[in-house]
Amino acid sequence: MSTYIFGRMTNKSKIIRLEHSLKSATLASLFLLGLALPPVAAGGAVAALTTPGLETMEHPELLPLFLPDGTETRQSSSYDSSGSNNDGNFRRAYTKYIDTNGEYVIFDAYGPGCLYRQQINVWSRGRKKQAGQAHIKYYFDDESKPRVDATIDDLFGGKLAPFTEPFAFLDPRPRFGILYYPFAFKKHLKVTTTGDFSLLPDPNGCWYQYTYLTYPNTNGVTTWAGPELDSATVRNQWTNLGSDPKSATGNVTISNSITIPDGKTAVLAELQGAGSIASIKLQLDPYGRKEFYHTTLRIYWDGAKRPAVEMPLGLFFGGGGETYPTCTNLPDLSLRTLFYGFDGTNHQFYCYWPMPYWHSARLELANNTGEDLKSVSCEIEYKPADVLTYPAEQAGYFCAKRTLARDPGHGLFNTAFEESGRGKVVGLSFYSNLYAMDGDEFTYIDGSRTPQIHGDGTEDDHNQGFGGDAYQKPLWGGLVNGYQTAYRFYYNDSYLFNQHIKINYEFSREGGHDNGGETDAVVFYYKKASAGNLLLTDQLDVGDPAAEAAHQYSVTGQTWSGTRHSSYDGYERNYEYDSCSDDGRAFTGRSEFTVNISPDNDGVKLRRRLYRPENGLQHAWVYVDGVRVDERPWDVCTYSCAPAYEGWMDDDFEIPAAYTQGKHQLHVRVENAGGDKSEINEFYYWVYSYVDHPATKTAPVKNLTATTAGSSLVELQWDAAKPADQINYFQVERSETSKFSGSTVLGRSNTGRFSDSRVKPGTTYHYRVTAVNLSGAAGPFSKTVKATTGTNLPVSTAVLLGTDEITKGNWPTNNTYGTDGFILLRYFYGRDCHAMPDYLCAVDYEGFTNRQLSLWKGATPSTLLTSPISYCARYLGAVDTSNSGSITIYTGDAEPHQLSLYACDYDKKGREESIEVQDLAGNVLVPATNVEGFALGKWLKFKFSGDIRIQVANLNNKSTAVLSALMFDPLP
């Protein structure tokens, strides 16, 4: 392919040389005291150090710089902790807790930190006026009086200075509100609202997302002083979209115009030495869909062979979804944002991302349109290093990555972005087709199995609500709406990662989408060339005697010890997405232990696995070598109402370098300081040191063995990893064939063992294990092993307890059914919806049709089963048979439980069927019970133990026998 080079400096502006070169000592103090590079003032002076808040927001040129080690991006949102879609439920999702003033807490974070983004929607459906008139209050640093006390309407509606446009926006209908005015806090920030929204119409539509940063120490952080803090600079930048928000002082301009033949590539600019690109502007002739989607921009930094940016122009400047129906006319539209845009009338593109380089920069444009580009006008502005210097060790290369994803069928999510190393995500362009907007964002950072960013709806994640509209705001908007053609910039709320990041968008069952759909996402980010700066230096498995002895672990005031089996935050299509068993302890006193760290560290991260059900508020002080870490307590504020099957949570605590540098070991004390139950629980600790390190290759898992324990358990064991291996977790897969066709991911383990209790008796299973490192890379699989479960079964019993024709489809009401677990058969577009109880090993269906039977459209509303995934939905599905079918239930214990079956003659065809309970040998435990006249639904309740088979037979040859749900509960 021929290369056409043009754009050597043709319009050289005067370089203004400012005396602001940063010496290493200045940089060191800068990153401890401030949070970024100080802006350069005209005349040679260095402006004041930046601090979190408006001062930082005034300087977009700071974006490439990394924040101090230990800075974290976090989010508080109103997501459904059960894995369902009941986001915004006032009691169980909106309210974190009720404080001593009787106010409803929606945000509670200990500093030092800064709240940068607030998205809220309380104006749902029939209560637009009442909820908006509730007061929202901001309490700083444990003060008894709020520094902000206003109605939600006034605060987000721009009626109170300085919370006005462009910082504030309230949708006119209203459907949602946005506030980008920053609130810095040195110690603590709590946000509450007044009034019990559950007493208003539609009590479940109360959504919010609060995104904030926390810093490792208080240097440079000052608590918000009051409404006199404002910035004319930011207001001007955000109002004049299309103009470069950065200072143009010292810019050098390269401009030219050229023809690029079809199939050829032109070099737009080739720069030598250090500097930073400030702006890119292009104009094309001809201009249309082909040029928009098939002219490719490539950007190379410092002689790299692979481009950091390789993107069609349309996508790089904010368009996307080339093949999606909603995007057919995108090239004819215009987009204006703070950092990029395009004009379909004038055929122009612009980009203002600051892009540093230290040796060279090369920009190319490739023409793959099928015809010549007769005229490409280009203007590139850059700052030489003697005008603006970025320290190479503290800044990253600008990158852009496109990820196309499509539901392969029965998937859980699409991945919009994944990257390893150290970096920060600063922007997202999101396009979708046949994708349900109720899907949540799940962003996992640095190996945490709990997403640090858990959204409550895709359009909400992009700053809109109820789908949204074609808004064009400085940091967010969409060419059509908030989920099919959206963009959002993570300007000061950048997603910071030190080793790995993965952004998933959940497939929701809402909206009538059977398939999860497809997404086209472009993520803009900065990244260092190194492998990362977070090194796993130790692990402590609480409850394991050997691990506790090795770490000199002790506990006082213990209130509980034992084993839990649970999952981390689940997806709508699989509540138990990431499950494991772990031993742990709880205490009201303290725990102490010794851990290894790198002496070259710049701080240490402690990560703790905890169990949140009935104890979502856990408050502790951390001591290091006898000295209390006064910067903040270890405060966990999550949902106490989370169900037992989604109880696990990983939470991080940052220990500043002042407590850790130069040390090989730390003696850590975690001391309870109050909370929900005034109790702390802990199951596993990971210890990370902030230190640059080379990439590590993930080794294969060795010495995998599988041992059966009776008919309901297989124990797996392999060589455990050492901290030096940098293994984040092991992933266990199982198949009933040696070729692993149709294999199942059973779960993850942090140790060298795993228990598989979801097995059937007399069955051969094949297993393999892979290790996944901190960068998200999976190593090769272990050798495959197999195990055959035993056939010695516990004695099976069953008794009919009675029937219920009153509850109908209202099974979750007052926990009537399903408190241990449930299976809603063919519930949504032919897919089962379930949350299995711990004692349930497996369920088999035989003799039923394989067709997708979704029945809700023709059934009586009250007979529809209330959805566990939505506050407003009711559906009905069923397995059916014209003859007979069976459901076999395998349990892992011999204890008695209650099983309730739900059947509904949904189309009123006079169905008649019988239900009989047998053991696995075919012996009748409960004689056949005839079920008829059940057009309004009927429940059959049984007491059972052991493994049983439910035999369903059709008694009416003009219809079929049906069964819609299995519910598991403790015996009354």
PDB file of C-alpha atoms in Angstrom, residues 568 608-612 615-616 618 634 636 638 647-651 681-684:
ATOM      1  CA  TYR A 568     -21.185 -11.962  43.912  1.00  0.00           C
ATOM      2  CA  ARG A 608     -11.525  -8.113  51.813  1.00  0.00           C
ATOM      3  CA  ARG A 609     -14.258 -10.578  50.937  1.00  0.00           C
ATOM      4  CA  LEU A 610     -17.240  -9.998  53.199  1.00  0.00           C
ATOM      5  CA  TYR A 611     -20.811 -11.237  53.487  1.00  0.00           C
ATOM      6  CA  ARG A 612     -23.383  -8.456  53.331  1.00  0.00           C
ATOM      7  CA  ASN A 615     -24.973  -6.633  57.713  1.00  0.00           C
ATOM      8  CA  GLY A 616     -24.421  -4.216  54.847  1.00  0.00           C
ATOM      9  CA  GLN A 618     -19.638  -2.379  58.474  1.00  0.00           C
ATOM     10  CA  TRP A 634     -12.800   1.189  56.510  1.00  0.00           C
ATOM     11  CA  VAL A 636     -18.707  -0.515  53.941  1.00  0.00           C
ATOM     12  CA  THR A 638     -24.031  -1.598  50.904  1.00  0.00           C
ATOM     13  CA  GLY A 647     -24.057 -12.209  49.594  1.00  0.00           C
ATOM     14  CA  TRP A 648     -20.411 -11.889  48.578  1.00  0.00           C
ATOM     15  CA  MET A 649     -18.750  -8.525  48.212  1.00  0.00           C
ATOM     16  CA  ASP A 650     -15.131  -7.464  47.687  1.00  0.00           C
ATOM     17  CA  ASP A 651     -14.239  -4.128  49.260  1.00  0.00           C
ATOM     18  CA  ASN A 681     -17.071 -10.231  59.011  1.00  0.00           C
ATOM     19  CA  GLU A 682     -14.129 -11.363  56.901  1.00  0.00           C
ATOM     20  CA  PHE A 683     -13.499 -14.404  54.726  1.00  0.00           C
ATOM     21  CA  TYR A 684     -10.465 -13.637  52.580  1.00  0.00           C
TER      22      TYR A 684
END
